[in-house]
Tab-separated table of C-alpha atoms in Angstrom:
chain	number	residue	atom	x	y	z
A	1	UNK	CA	-23.753	-17.693	-7.969
A	2	UNK	CA	-25.195	-15.083	-5.620
A	3	UNK	CA	-24.162	-12.297	-7.975
A	4	UNK	CA	-25.827	-14.078	-10.826
A	5	UNK	CA	-28.997	-14.459	-8.811
A	6	UNK	CA	-28.982	-10.859	-7.669
A	7	UNK	CA	-28.386	-9.589	-11.155
A	8	UNK	CA	-31.426	-11.448	-12.462
A	9	UNK	CA	-33.890	-8.641	-11.741
A	10	UNK	CA	-36.134	-7.828	-13.443
A	11	UNK	CA	-37.185	-11.462	-13.251
A	12	UNK	CA	-38.847	-13.446	-15.972
A	13	UNK	CA	-42.158	-15.243	-15.404
A	14	UNK	CA	-40.221	-18.528	-15.234
A	15	UNK	CA	-37.924	-17.112	-12.547
A	16	UNK	CA	-40.914	-15.951	-10.514
A	17	UNK	CA	-42.609	-19.335	-10.837
A	18	UNK	CA	-39.430	-21.161	-9.789
A	19	UNK	CA	-38.994	-18.939	-6.733
A	20	UNK	CA	-42.646	-19.374	-5.772
A	21	UNK	CA	-42.356	-23.144	-6.030
A	22	UNK	CA	-39.564	-23.037	-3.413
A	23	UNK	CA	-41.653	-21.161	-0.853
A	24	UNK	CA	-40.931	-23.713	1.862
A	25	UNK	CA	-37.154	-23.596	1.427
A	26	UNK	CA	-36.457	-20.573	3.612
A	27	UNK	CA	-36.323	-20.471	7.419
A	28	UNK	CA	-38.634	-18.029	9.237
A	29	UNK	CA	-36.107	-15.162	9.347
A	30	UNK	CA	-33.629	-13.744	6.833
A	31	UNK	CA	-30.766	-11.490	7.920
A	32	UNK	CA	-28.969	-9.416	5.277
A	33	UNK	CA	-25.644	-8.242	6.689
A	34	UNK	CA	-21.871	-8.138	6.315
A	35	UNK	CA	-18.802	-9.634	7.946
A	36	UNK	CA	-17.351	-7.832	10.979
A	37	UNK	CA	-20.593	-5.911	11.569
A	38	UNK	CA	-21.327	-5.806	15.331
A	39	UNK	CA	-25.009	-4.983	14.784
A	40	UNK	CA	-25.406	-7.958	12.456
A	41	UNK	CA	-23.873	-10.199	15.120
A	42	UNK	CA	-26.195	-8.706	17.727
A	43	UNK	CA	-29.287	-9.341	15.615
A	44	UNK	CA	-28.302	-12.935	14.896
A	45	UNK	CA	-27.508	-13.559	18.554
A	46	UNK	CA	-30.975	-12.258	19.497
A	47	UNK	CA	-32.605	-14.642	17.015
A	48	UNK	CA	-30.557	-17.588	18.295
A	49	UNK	CA	-31.505	-16.811	21.898
A	50	UNK	CA	-35.142	-17.223	20.933
A	51	UNK	CA	-34.518	-20.371	18.916
A	52	UNK	CA	-35.527	-18.782	15.625
A	53	UNK	CA	-33.820	-20.215	12.545
A	54	UNK	CA	-32.592	-17.716	9.955
A	55	UNK	CA	-30.839	-17.450	6.611
A	56	UNK	CA	-27.607	-15.472	6.888
A	57	UNK	CA	-26.963	-13.482	3.685
A	58	UNK	CA	-23.672	-11.595	3.325
A	59	UNK	CA	-24.230	-8.661	0.959
A	60	UNK	CA	-20.771	-7.136	1.408
A	61	UNK	CA	-19.257	-7.829	-1.999
A	62	UNK	CA	-22.373	-7.773	-4.157
A	63	UNK	CA	-23.232	-4.302	-5.456
A	64	UNK	CA	-26.381	-5.547	-7.221
A	65	UNK	CA	-27.684	-7.149	-4.035
A	66	UNK	CA	-26.881	-4.021	-1.994
A	67	UNK	CA	-28.867	-1.972	-4.504
A	68	UNK	CA	-31.818	-4.378	-4.370
A	69	UNK	CA	-31.785	-4.284	-0.560
A	70	UNK	CA	-31.794	-0.486	-0.579
A	71	UNK	CA	-34.672	-0.383	-3.050
A	72	UNK	CA	-36.680	-2.854	-0.968
A	73	UNK	CA	-36.087	-1.281	2.457
A	74	UNK	CA	-35.239	2.353	1.735
A	75	UNK	CA	-32.153	1.953	3.931
A	76	UNK	CA	-28.463	1.719	3.092
A	77	UNK	CA	-27.414	0.187	6.417
A	78	UNK	CA	-27.133	-3.381	7.655
A	79	UNK	CA	-28.425	-5.579	9.043
A	80	UNK	CA	-31.848	-5.595	7.407
A	81	UNK	CA	-34.140	-8.327	8.673
A	82	UNK	CA	-37.237	-10.064	7.345
A	83	UNK	CA	-39.474	-12.473	9.281
A	84	UNK	CA	-41.937	-14.596	7.290
A	85	UNK	CA	-41.286	-12.386	4.280
A	86	UNK	CA	-42.262	-9.218	6.161
A	87	UNK	CA	-39.761	-6.431	6.645
A	88	UNK	CA	-38.827	-5.913	10.313
A	89	UNK	CA	-36.042	-3.323	10.064
A	90	UNK	CA	-32.505	-3.158	11.433
A	91	UNK	CA	-30.886	-4.554	14.562
A	92	UNK	CA	-32.432	-1.994	16.925
A	93	UNK	CA	-35.869	-2.530	15.393
A	94	UNK	CA	-35.603	-6.299	15.781
A	95	UNK	CA	-34.389	-6.159	19.390
A	96	UNK	CA	-37.143	-3.683	20.311
A	97	UNK	CA	-39.838	-5.968	18.861
A	98	UNK	CA	-38.402	-9.043	20.561
A	99	UNK	CA	-38.158	-7.296	23.926
A	100	UNK	CA	-41.742	-6.074	23.525
A	101	UNK	CA	-42.878	-9.687	23.119
A	102	UNK	CA	-43.938	-9.283	19.481
A	103	UNK	CA	-42.193	-12.390	18.132
A	104	UNK	CA	-45.323	-14.533	18.299
A	105	UNK	CA	-47.292	-11.893	16.402
A	106	UNK	CA	-44.599	-11.719	13.736
A	107	UNK	CA	-44.635	-15.499	13.300
A	108	UNK	CA	-48.409	-15.915	13.388
A	109	UNK	CA	-49.197	-13.003	11.100
A	110	UNK	CA	-49.822	-13.119	7.372
A	111	UNK	CA	-46.853	-14.247	5.317
A	112	UNK	CA	-45.280	-11.516	3.216
A	113	UNK	CA	-43.473	-11.771	-0.080
A	114	UNK	CA	-39.731	-11.280	0.007
A	115	UNK	CA	-38.594	-9.382	-3.135
A	116	UNK	CA	-37.428	-11.878	-5.721
A	117	UNK	CA	-33.775	-10.776	-5.862
A	118	UNK	CA	-33.497	-10.896	-2.077
A	119	UNK	CA	-35.267	-14.249	-1.984
A	120	UNK	CA	-32.875	-15.708	-4.547
A	121	UNK	CA	-29.882	-14.565	-2.496
A	122	UNK	CA	-31.412	-16.043	0.679
A	123	UNK	CA	-31.974	-19.378	-1.054
A	124	UNK	CA	-28.333	-19.455	-2.174
A	125	UNK	CA	-27.220	-18.695	1.409
A	126	UNK	CA	-29.365	-21.561	2.732
A	127	UNK	CA	-28.012	-23.941	0.097
A	128	UNK	CA	-24.429	-22.998	0.987
A	129	UNK	CA	-25.116	-23.445	4.701
A	130	UNK	CA	-26.690	-26.860	4.067
A	131	UNK	CA	-23.924	-27.939	1.718
A	132	UNK	CA	-20.636	-26.727	3.238
A	133	UNK	CA	-18.581	-29.023	1.005
A	134	UNK	CA	-19.885	-27.314	-2.110
A	135	UNK	CA	-19.324	-23.899	-0.541
A	136	UNK	CA	-15.773	-24.920	0.396
A	137	UNK	CA	-15.209	-26.120	-3.160
A	138	UNK	CA	-16.319	-22.770	-4.585
A	139	UNK	CA	-14.055	-20.973	-2.098
A	140	UNK	CA	-11.128	-23.208	-3.043
A	141	UNK	CA	-11.696	-22.531	-6.738
A	142	UNK	CA	-11.677	-18.793	-6.030
A	143	UNK	CA	-8.443	-19.158	-4.036
A	144	UNK	CA	-6.826	-21.094	-6.875
A	145	UNK	CA	-7.797	-18.387	-9.356
A	146	UNK	CA	-6.251	-15.747	-7.093
A	147	UNK	CA	-3.103	-17.840	-6.688
A	148	UNK	CA	-2.714	-18.113	-10.455
A	149	UNK	CA	-2.498	-14.330	-10.620
A	150	UNK	CA	0.498	-14.296	-8.273
A	151	UNK	CA	4.172	-14.341	-9.332
A	152	UNK	CA	5.508	-17.566	-10.794
A	153	UNK	CA	7.535	-18.868	-7.792
A	154	UNK	CA	5.740	-21.553	-5.813
A	155	UNK	CA	5.632	-19.596	-2.570
A	156	UNK	CA	2.858	-21.834	-1.227
A	157	UNK	CA	5.384	-24.666	-0.943
A	158	UNK	CA	8.560	-22.702	-0.290
A	159	UNK	CA	7.298	-20.390	2.456
A	160	UNK	CA	6.390	-23.277	4.834
A	161	UNK	CA	9.881	-24.687	4.260
A	162	UNK	CA	11.507	-21.346	5.104
A	163	UNK	CA	9.297	-21.027	8.196
A	164	UNK	CA	10.203	-24.569	9.337
A	165	UNK	CA	13.923	-23.852	8.890
A	166	UNK	CA	13.560	-20.705	10.958
A	167	UNK	CA	11.687	-22.515	13.756
A	168	UNK	CA	13.933	-25.586	13.743
A	169	UNK	CA	17.069	-26.199	15.797
A	170	UNK	CA	19.525	-26.919	12.986
A	171	UNK	CA	20.187	-23.285	12.009
A	172	UNK	CA	21.031	-20.166	14.062
A	173	UNK	CA	18.064	-17.909	14.795
A	174	UNK	CA	17.623	-14.172	15.205
A	175	UNK	CA	17.940	-10.975	13.253
A	176	UNK	CA	21.040	-10.866	11.090
A	177	UNK	CA	22.276	-14.374	11.963
A	178	UNK	CA	23.920	-16.261	9.116
A	179	UNK	CA	24.742	-19.897	8.419
A	180	UNK	CA	26.862	-21.773	5.923
A	181	UNK	CA	25.519	-23.270	2.748
A	182	UNK	CA	26.604	-26.687	4.011
A	183	UNK	CA	24.576	-26.286	7.218
A	184	UNK	CA	21.575	-25.135	5.200
A	185	UNK	CA	21.648	-28.109	2.823
A	186	UNK	CA	21.978	-30.507	5.774
A	187	UNK	CA	19.027	-28.850	7.558
A	188	UNK	CA	16.821	-29.083	4.444
A	189	UNK	CA	17.755	-32.735	3.844
A	190	UNK	CA	16.855	-33.590	7.442
A	191	UNK	CA	13.620	-31.545	7.371
A	192	UNK	CA	12.393	-32.953	4.040
A	193	UNK	CA	13.808	-36.460	4.429
A	194	UNK	CA	15.589	-36.215	1.082
A	195	UNK	CA	19.129	-36.595	-0.294
A	196	UNK	CA	21.547	-33.655	-0.481
A	197	UNK	CA	21.007	-33.234	-4.211
A	198	UNK	CA	17.307	-32.479	-3.790
A	199	UNK	CA	18.076	-30.397	-0.690
A	200	UNK	CA	20.495	-28.288	-2.739
A	201	UNK	CA	17.806	-27.820	-5.412
A	202	UNK	CA	15.317	-26.659	-2.774
A	203	UNK	CA	17.910	-24.257	-1.350
A	204	UNK	CA	18.395	-22.747	-4.797
A	205	UNK	CA	14.622	-22.411	-5.185
A	206	UNK	CA	14.441	-20.597	-1.837
A	207	UNK	CA	17.117	-18.231	-3.099
A	208	UNK	CA	15.384	-17.701	-6.446
A	209	UNK	CA	12.141	-16.912	-4.610
A	210	UNK	CA	14.057	-14.400	-2.434
A	211	UNK	CA	13.195	-16.262	0.738
A	212	UNK	CA	16.923	-16.861	1.255
A	213	UNK	CA	19.734	-14.357	0.662
A	214	UNK	CA	23.484	-14.385	0.392
A	215	UNK	CA	24.821	-12.358	3.310
A	216	UNK	CA	25.991	-9.552	0.992
A	217	UNK	CA	23.034	-9.892	-1.423
A	218	UNK	CA	25.413	-10.912	-4.204
A	219	UNK	CA	24.205	-12.976	-7.128
A	220	UNK	CA	26.124	-16.018	-5.938
A	221	UNK	CA	24.204	-19.261	-6.241
A	222	UNK	CA	24.881	-22.138	-3.887
A	223	UNK	CA	27.655	-24.289	-5.312
A	224	UNK	CA	27.407	-28.037	-5.665
A	225	UNK	CA	28.913	-28.776	-2.265
A	226	UNK	CA	26.939	-26.072	-0.513
A	227	UNK	CA	30.140	-24.757	1.046
A	228	UNK	CA	32.047	-21.497	0.940
A	229	UNK	CA	29.180	-19.025	1.271
A	230	UNK	CA	27.017	-17.701	4.090
A	231	UNK	CA	23.298	-17.024	3.951
A	232	UNK	CA	20.365	-15.860	6.037
A	233	UNK	CA	16.622	-16.368	5.734
A	234	UNK	CA	14.679	-13.409	4.453
A	235	UNK	CA	12.647	-13.120	7.666
A	236	UNK	CA	15.919	-12.808	9.635
A	237	UNK	CA	17.296	-9.932	7.595
A	238	UNK	CA	18.078	-6.883	9.755
A	239	UNK	CA	14.871	-4.872	10.130
A	240	UNK	CA	14.869	-2.383	7.214
A	241	UNK	CA	12.715	0.173	9.044
A	242	UNK	CA	12.211	1.312	12.608
A	243	UNK	CA	10.075	-0.561	15.107
A	244	UNK	CA	7.193	1.875	14.543
A	245	UNK	CA	6.816	0.737	10.915
A	246	UNK	CA	4.381	-2.137	11.411
A	247	UNK	CA	4.728	-3.607	7.929
A	248	UNK	CA	8.514	-3.177	7.896
A	249	UNK	CA	9.643	-6.267	9.788
A	250	UNK	CA	11.102	-7.675	6.565
A	251	UNK	CA	11.887	-6.033	3.260
A	252	UNK	CA	9.563	-7.006	0.414
A	253	UNK	CA	11.790	-8.288	-2.395
A	254	UNK	CA	9.300	-9.929	-4.754
A	255	UNK	CA	7.529	-8.232	-7.633
A	256	UNK	CA	4.515	-6.393	-6.203
A	257	UNK	CA	1.017	-6.831	-7.583
A	258	UNK	CA	-1.136	-3.830	-8.532
A	259	UNK	CA	-1.654	-1.569	-5.501
A	260	UNK	CA	-5.466	-1.820	-5.552
A	261	UNK	CA	-5.370	-5.642	-5.503
A	262	UNK	CA	-2.932	-5.673	-2.573
A	263	UNK	CA	-4.988	-3.220	-0.497
A	264	UNK	CA	-8.280	-4.966	-1.212
A	265	UNK	CA	-6.867	-8.359	-0.221
A	266	UNK	CA	-5.375	-6.946	2.992
A	267	UNK	CA	-8.675	-5.296	3.867
A	268	UNK	CA	-10.589	-8.537	3.283
A	269	UNK	CA	-8.068	-10.370	5.447
A	270	UNK	CA	-8.364	-7.897	8.319
A	271	UNK	CA	-12.188	-7.911	8.123
A	272	UNK	CA	-12.212	-11.714	8.321
A	273	UNK	CA	-9.914	-11.631	11.368
A	274	UNK	CA	-11.967	-8.895	12.997
A	275	UNK	CA	-15.133	-10.904	12.419
A	276	UNK	CA	-13.602	-13.954	14.115
A	277	UNK	CA	-12.533	-11.868	17.133
A	278	UNK	CA	-15.897	-10.081	17.428
A	279	UNK	CA	-18.070	-11.378	20.265
A	280	UNK	CA	-21.345	-13.150	19.557
A	281	UNK	CA	-23.333	-10.118	20.648
A	282	UNK	CA	-21.165	-7.796	18.558
A	283	UNK	CA	-20.206	-5.614	21.542
A	284	UNK	CA	-16.489	-6.297	21.961
A	285	UNK	CA	-13.381	-7.476	20.092
A	286	UNK	CA	-10.866	-9.865	21.602
A	287	UNK	CA	-7.715	-8.175	20.306
A	288	UNK	CA	-5.494	-10.452	22.413
A	289	UNK	CA	-6.910	-13.542	20.685
A	290	UNK	CA	-6.635	-11.822	17.324
A	291	UNK	CA	-2.971	-11.040	17.978
A	292	UNK	CA	-2.201	-14.717	18.690
A	293	UNK	CA	-3.970	-16.105	15.619
A	294	UNK	CA	-2.245	-17.573	12.586
A	295	UNK	CA	-4.428	-15.359	10.392
A	296	UNK	CA	-2.933	-12.295	12.095
A	297	UNK	CA	0.632	-13.505	11.507
A	298	UNK	CA	-0.208	-14.164	7.872
A	299	UNK	CA	-1.626	-10.653	7.568
A	300	UNK	CA	1.487	-9.038	9.075
A	301	UNK	CA	3.650	-10.939	6.616
A	302	UNK	CA	1.450	-10.040	3.638
A	303	UNK	CA	1.304	-6.329	4.576
A	304	UNK	CA	4.997	-6.017	3.677
A	305	UNK	CA	3.978	-6.071	-0.001
A	306	UNK	CA	2.704	-2.503	0.428
A	307	UNK	CA	6.349	-1.401	0.521
A	308	UNK	CA	6.716	-2.033	-3.203
A	309	UNK	CA	3.355	-0.994	-4.710
A	310	UNK	CA	3.236	1.688	-7.400
A	311	UNK	CA	0.893	4.439	-6.176
A	312	UNK	CA	1.425	6.586	-9.251
A	313	UNK	CA	-0.287	3.949	-11.380
A	314	UNK	CA	-3.584	4.632	-9.549
A	315	UNK	CA	-6.172	7.125	-10.753
A	316	UNK	CA	-8.151	9.303	-8.292
A	317	UNK	CA	-10.873	6.739	-7.514
A	318	UNK	CA	-8.347	3.937	-7.188
A	319	UNK	CA	-6.225	6.018	-4.793
A	320	UNK	CA	-9.236	6.844	-2.636
A	321	UNK	CA	-10.379	3.210	-2.400
A	322	UNK	CA	-6.805	2.020	-1.833
A	323	UNK	CA	-6.087	4.359	1.071
A	324	UNK	CA	-9.465	3.806	2.785
A	325	UNK	CA	-8.806	0.055	2.737
A	326	UNK	CA	-5.222	0.475	3.963
A	327	UNK	CA	-6.217	2.926	6.715
A	328	UNK	CA	-8.912	0.647	8.117
A	329	UNK	CA	-6.639	-2.394	8.023
A	330	UNK	CA	-3.839	-0.386	9.631
A	331	UNK	CA	-5.973	0.724	12.596
A	332	UNK	CA	-6.891	-2.875	13.495
A	333	UNK	CA	-3.230	-3.851	13.002
A	334	UNK	CA	-2.063	-1.064	15.358
A	335	UNK	CA	-4.442	-2.001	18.179
A	336	UNK	CA	-3.683	-5.710	17.811
A	337	UNK	CA	0.091	-5.129	17.745
A	338	UNK	CA	0.419	-2.418	20.405
A	339	UNK	CA	-2.560	-3.065	22.612
A	340	UNK	CA	-5.578	-0.906	23.347
A	341	UNK	CA	-4.697	2.751	24.041
A	342	UNK	CA	-5.297	3.546	27.688
A	343	UNK	CA	-6.407	7.129	27.124
A	344	UNK	CA	-6.955	9.739	24.445
A	345	UNK	CA	-3.393	11.080	24.603
A	346	UNK	CA	-1.933	7.610	24.039
A	347	UNK	CA	-4.344	7.079	21.141
A	348	UNK	CA	-3.395	10.357	19.470
A	349	UNK	CA	0.297	9.593	19.866
A	350	UNK	CA	-0.198	6.075	18.522
A	351	UNK	CA	-1.997	7.272	15.395
A	352	UNK	CA	0.502	10.061	14.742
A	353	UNK	CA	3.677	7.983	15.146
A	354	UNK	CA	2.945	4.404	14.019
A	355	UNK	CA	3.629	3.956	10.319
A	356	UNK	CA	3.269	1.779	7.237
A	357	UNK	CA	5.766	1.832	4.401
A	358	UNK	CA	3.686	2.282	1.233
A	359	UNK	CA	5.307	2.634	-2.166
A	360	UNK	CA	8.665	3.403	-0.573
A	361	UNK	CA	7.352	6.245	1.652
A	362	UNK	CA	6.251	6.200	5.303
A	363	UNK	CA	2.689	7.112	6.334
A	364	UNK	CA	0.971	7.391	9.726
A	365	UNK	CA	-2.826	7.011	9.990
A	366	UNK	CA	-3.064	10.785	10.489
A	367	UNK	CA	-1.081	11.382	7.301
A	368	UNK	CA	-3.262	8.979	5.325
A	369	UNK	CA	-6.455	10.597	6.592
A	370	UNK	CA	-5.440	14.243	6.376
A	371	UNK	CA	-2.556	14.301	3.909
A	372	UNK	CA	-3.989	11.865	1.347
A	373	UNK	CA	-7.745	11.430	1.757
A	374	UNK	CA	-8.555	15.014	2.844
A	375	UNK	CA	-6.391	16.513	0.111
A	376	UNK	CA	-3.526	17.607	2.416
A	377	UNK	CA	-5.676	19.576	4.851
A	378	UNK	CA	-4.432	20.311	8.399
A	379	UNK	CA	-5.120	17.784	11.148
A	380	UNK	CA	-8.000	18.832	13.404
A	381	UNK	CA	-5.545	19.235	16.300
A	382	UNK	CA	-2.820	20.932	14.216
A	383	UNK	CA	-1.240	24.086	15.636
A	384	UNK	CA	-1.206	27.060	13.234
A	385	UNK	CA	-2.974	25.013	10.538
A	386	UNK	CA	0.134	23.149	9.432
A	387	UNK	CA	-0.453	20.776	6.500
A	388	UNK	CA	0.765	17.165	6.762
A	389	UNK	CA	2.825	17.302	3.554
A	390	UNK	CA	5.088	20.262	2.848
A	391	UNK	CA	5.830	21.682	-0.601
A	392	UNK	CA	8.923	19.491	-1.013
A	393	UNK	CA	7.327	16.289	0.332
A	394	UNK	CA	6.868	13.740	-2.514
A	395	UNK	CA	3.822	12.311	-0.721
A	396	UNK	CA	1.836	15.467	-1.570
A	397	UNK	CA	1.617	14.145	-5.144
A	398	UNK	CA	-0.490	11.235	-3.883
A	399	UNK	CA	-3.130	13.355	-2.091
A	400	UNK	CA	-6.764	13.320	-3.245
A	401	UNK	CA	-8.127	16.875	-3.445
A	402	UNK	CA	-10.767	18.140	-3.068
A	403	UNK	CA	-11.649	16.711	0.351
A	404	UNK	CA	-14.556	14.262	0.216
A	405	UNK	CA	-16.492	14.616	3.512
A	406	UNK	CA	-17.931	11.117	3.139
A	407	UNK	CA	-14.566	9.554	3.969
A	408	UNK	CA	-15.040	10.487	7.642
A	409	UNK	CA	-17.783	7.851	7.869
A	410	UNK	CA	-15.779	5.146	6.095
A	411	UNK	CA	-12.643	5.321	8.219
A	412	UNK	CA	-13.033	2.848	11.090
A	413	UNK	CA	-16.822	3.179	11.167
A	414	UNK	CA	-18.193	4.380	14.493
A	415	UNK	CA	-21.793	4.641	13.326
A	416	UNK	CA	-24.723	3.018	15.084
A	417	UNK	CA	-25.329	0.872	12.005
A	418	UNK	CA	-22.607	-0.504	9.753
A	419	UNK	CA	-22.300	0.398	6.071
A	420	UNK	CA	-23.155	-2.569	3.834
A	421	UNK	CA	-19.923	-2.494	1.797
A	422	UNK	CA	-16.871	-3.092	3.942
A	423	UNK	CA	-14.232	-3.333	1.198
A	424	UNK	CA	-13.915	-0.353	-1.105
A	425	UNK	CA	-13.106	-0.702	-4.796
A	426	UNK	CA	-12.901	1.865	-7.599
A	427	UNK	CA	-16.161	0.437	-8.966
A	428	UNK	CA	-18.159	0.735	-5.732
A	429	UNK	CA	-16.432	3.701	-4.078
A	430	UNK	CA	-19.244	6.260	-4.528
A	431	UNK	CA	-22.063	3.896	-3.606
A	432	UNK	CA	-20.055	2.591	-0.634
A	433	UNK	CA	-19.292	6.078	0.673
A	434	UNK	CA	-22.947	7.072	0.275
A	435	UNK	CA	-23.907	3.997	2.304
A	436	UNK	CA	-21.362	4.780	5.029
A	437	UNK	CA	-22.654	8.359	5.253
A	438	UNK	CA	-26.291	7.214	5.366
A	439	UNK	CA	-25.371	4.791	8.163
A	440	UNK	CA	-23.863	7.633	10.141
A	441	UNK	CA	-26.828	9.968	9.612
A	442	UNK	CA	-29.235	7.179	10.550
A	443	UNK	CA	-27.452	6.381	13.806
A	444	UNK	CA	-25.668	9.544	14.928
A	445	UNK	CA	-27.763	12.534	13.797
A	446	UNK	CA	-30.630	13.198	16.232
A	447	UNK	CA	-33.397	15.741	15.618
A	448	UNK	CA	-35.558	17.103	18.427
A	449	UNK	CA	-38.087	18.957	16.292
A	450	UNK	CA	-40.127	20.256	19.235
A	451	UNK	CA	-37.131	21.943	20.878
A	452	UNK	CA	-35.341	22.770	17.623
A	453	UNK	CA	-32.184	20.926	18.696
A	454	UNK	CA	-30.016	18.948	16.243
A	455	UNK	CA	-27.380	16.696	17.797
A	456	UNK	CA	-24.365	15.782	15.671
A	457	UNK	CA	-21.170	13.793	16.069
A	458	UNK	CA	-18.029	15.706	17.056
A	459	UNK	CA	-16.679	14.751	13.630
A	460	UNK	CA	-18.837	17.558	12.225
A	461	UNK	CA	-17.156	20.025	14.581
A	462	UNK	CA	-13.583	18.840	14.125
A	463	UNK	CA	-13.824	18.665	10.340
A	464	UNK	CA	-16.468	21.334	9.750
A	465	UNK	CA	-14.520	22.840	6.847
A	466	UNK	CA	-14.971	19.589	4.882
A	467	UNK	CA	-18.776	19.729	5.107
A	468	UNK	CA	-19.495	23.310	4.082
A	469	UNK	CA	-18.756	26.935	4.918
A	470	UNK	CA	-21.926	27.563	6.916
A	471	UNK	CA	-23.754	25.526	9.520
A	472	UNK	CA	-26.951	25.507	7.459
A	473	UNK	CA	-25.031	24.192	4.439
A	474	UNK	CA	-23.587	21.353	6.518
A	475	UNK	CA	-26.992	20.356	7.851
A	476	UNK	CA	-28.585	20.361	4.407
A	477	UNK	CA	-25.703	18.239	3.120
A	478	UNK	CA	-26.410	15.678	5.848
A	479	UNK	CA	-30.137	15.822	5.070
A	480	UNK	CA	-29.360	14.497	1.602
A	481	UNK	CA	-28.367	11.165	3.146
A	482	UNK	CA	-31.227	10.887	5.669
A	483	UNK	CA	-34.397	8.847	5.390
A	484	UNK	CA	-37.509	10.749	4.358
A	485	UNK	CA	-38.728	11.558	7.887
A	486	UNK	CA	-35.396	12.839	9.179
A	487	UNK	CA	-34.690	14.694	5.931
A	488	UNK	CA	-37.990	16.556	6.235
A	489	UNK	CA	-37.289	17.464	9.870
A	490	UNK	CA	-33.804	18.782	9.098
A	491	UNK	CA	-34.945	20.856	6.137
A	492	UNK	CA	-37.854	22.406	8.046
A	493	UNK	CA	-35.634	23.430	10.947
A	494	UNK	CA	-32.886	24.822	8.715
A	495	UNK	CA	-35.257	26.684	6.398
A	496	UNK	CA	-37.138	28.080	9.406
A	497	UNK	CA	-33.865	29.388	10.805
A	498	UNK	CA	-34.760	28.446	14.379
A	499	UNK	CA	-32.486	25.620	15.430
A	500	UNK	CA	-29.552	24.912	17.708
A	501	UNK	CA	-26.742	22.446	17.025
A	502	UNK	CA	-25.255	20.365	19.835
A	503	UNK	CA	-22.353	17.945	19.570
A	504	UNK	CA	-22.513	14.587	21.309
A	505	UNK	CA	-19.641	13.463	23.515
A	506	UNK	CA	-17.305	11.342	21.419
A	507	UNK	CA	-16.728	7.876	22.851
A	508	UNK	CA	-13.041	7.040	22.446
A	509	UNK	CA	-13.288	3.688	24.221
A	510	UNK	CA	-11.922	0.711	22.309
A	511	UNK	CA	-14.523	-1.981	21.677
A	512	UNK	CA	-12.463	-4.564	23.540
C-alpha cells in the first residue's frame, strides 16, 4: 500500500483534496528512516524523551519514496524529520534544535505542508501503527506468498519435527550419531501421539525432504517395520566444512533458490536481528543477546543455502548486489558467532580467515570485498600487491571489474548518517550506492575552507587507487555526491590548487 501511495505523484486534484481533508490525522512529528539505522533510533529516542508523538515511516524498501524524500529534502541520508509539516533535517539537526530549547518554537510556529507523497506514506504508517492486526495480516500474506515460491516439501511442518527429535531424549544426539529405523518410528509416534503407521509415513517424509538420511546416503526407504537400517538427522551429519566456515554446520541438500533471492532474504533477516539488538539510542548493539535469539539460530540455518546457489546465473548488477548483501550479513554473523574482536590484529585475522561457502567455493570477507567487489584488486594490507584470486582460481570468474569505489560506503556502513536503502537489489543498486556514498560524504568529509584543509576517512587513503589517479580527481569525485554548499567548497579549493588533505583516525571499535 505504501508503494502505491508513494507512486501516486504527481497527484490528481482529488488526491490533493483527500490528503488535505485528513490534515488532523498525523502526529506533530514524522520520522522517515530505515531499520537498523542507529541515527534513526537516536532521533526517535530524543522525541520520546520529550513526549512528542511521531509517525515512523520506513523508507528502506520503497525506491519511489526514497526518491520523493530526496527531492523534498535534497538529502539522500536518513533519518529525515518533519515537525508540523516543516522540514527539520537529520538526527544531528533535530538533537541540536532540541538541546537549544527550540522545540516550543517548532510546535508553535506556522504549520508547513508536507509534500503529498511523503504525507501519504506517513498516513499509511500511522494507520498501520493504529491497526496492528491489519498490518500483521498484510505481513502474513506476504510471508505466505514467499512460502509458495519455496520447494514443494512442507518444511514448515517437518523442520519442527526434526528439531524436536534432535532435542528429545529418545534418540542419540551429537555429530555423526545414528539410530535404527525402529527407534526413529517409536520416537515419532511418542512425539506426535500417533500410531506407528503414521509415524512411519512422517519418517519417510523427513527422508524425502532430506531432513533425515540413511547412514550411507543410499536410496533406501524405511521398510514397513522400520527395522534393518540406520539413519541420522541432517543437522547431525558430520560437519562438511571446517569450523571457520560459518554457514557450513550442515550440508545444504535441497534445491537452492535463485542466488539473488537467497542473499536478499538473508540480508533482510540480519537487518531485522540487528535492529532488535540495537539500543534505543542507537549507540550500541547487544551481540550477546543477538547470539542467543531464535532469529539468529534461524539465520544460521538458512545461510547454509548459500552453499548451493548458482553464481554464474547472475549478471554484473546481480552479482554486485548479491555480494554486498552477503558481505554485510556475514560481518554481523561473524561478530555474533565469535564475539567482538579485542583489537585490530584480531579483527584483521577474523576477516581474513572466517569463511562462507558460496556456490561450492569458500570466501572470506576480504576475498568478497577485494576479490569480487573490487574486481580482484590487492587487499590494502597485501604484501607485494598480491591479488586475492590467482590465475587458476575459479573464483576469479565471479569478480566484478572494474572496481566501483561506491562499494566502500555500502559495506558495513560506518558513515555518520545511514544510507536509506539497506538491502541492495539489481533494480536499486545504483541509486542505493549513490545514497551510501552521499551519506559518507555528508558525515565523514570535512572542509575547513579558511585553512584550506580537507579531512577524509582513511578509506580514501587505503583504497586511493579505486577513487582516481590523482588527489584532485578523488576530491572532485567526492564533490559529486556532496550537498551544494560542500560541493562548492571542495571545487573552489581543488580548482584553486591550495589545499591540504588530512585523514581522520579510523575508529575500529565495535558498536557493542
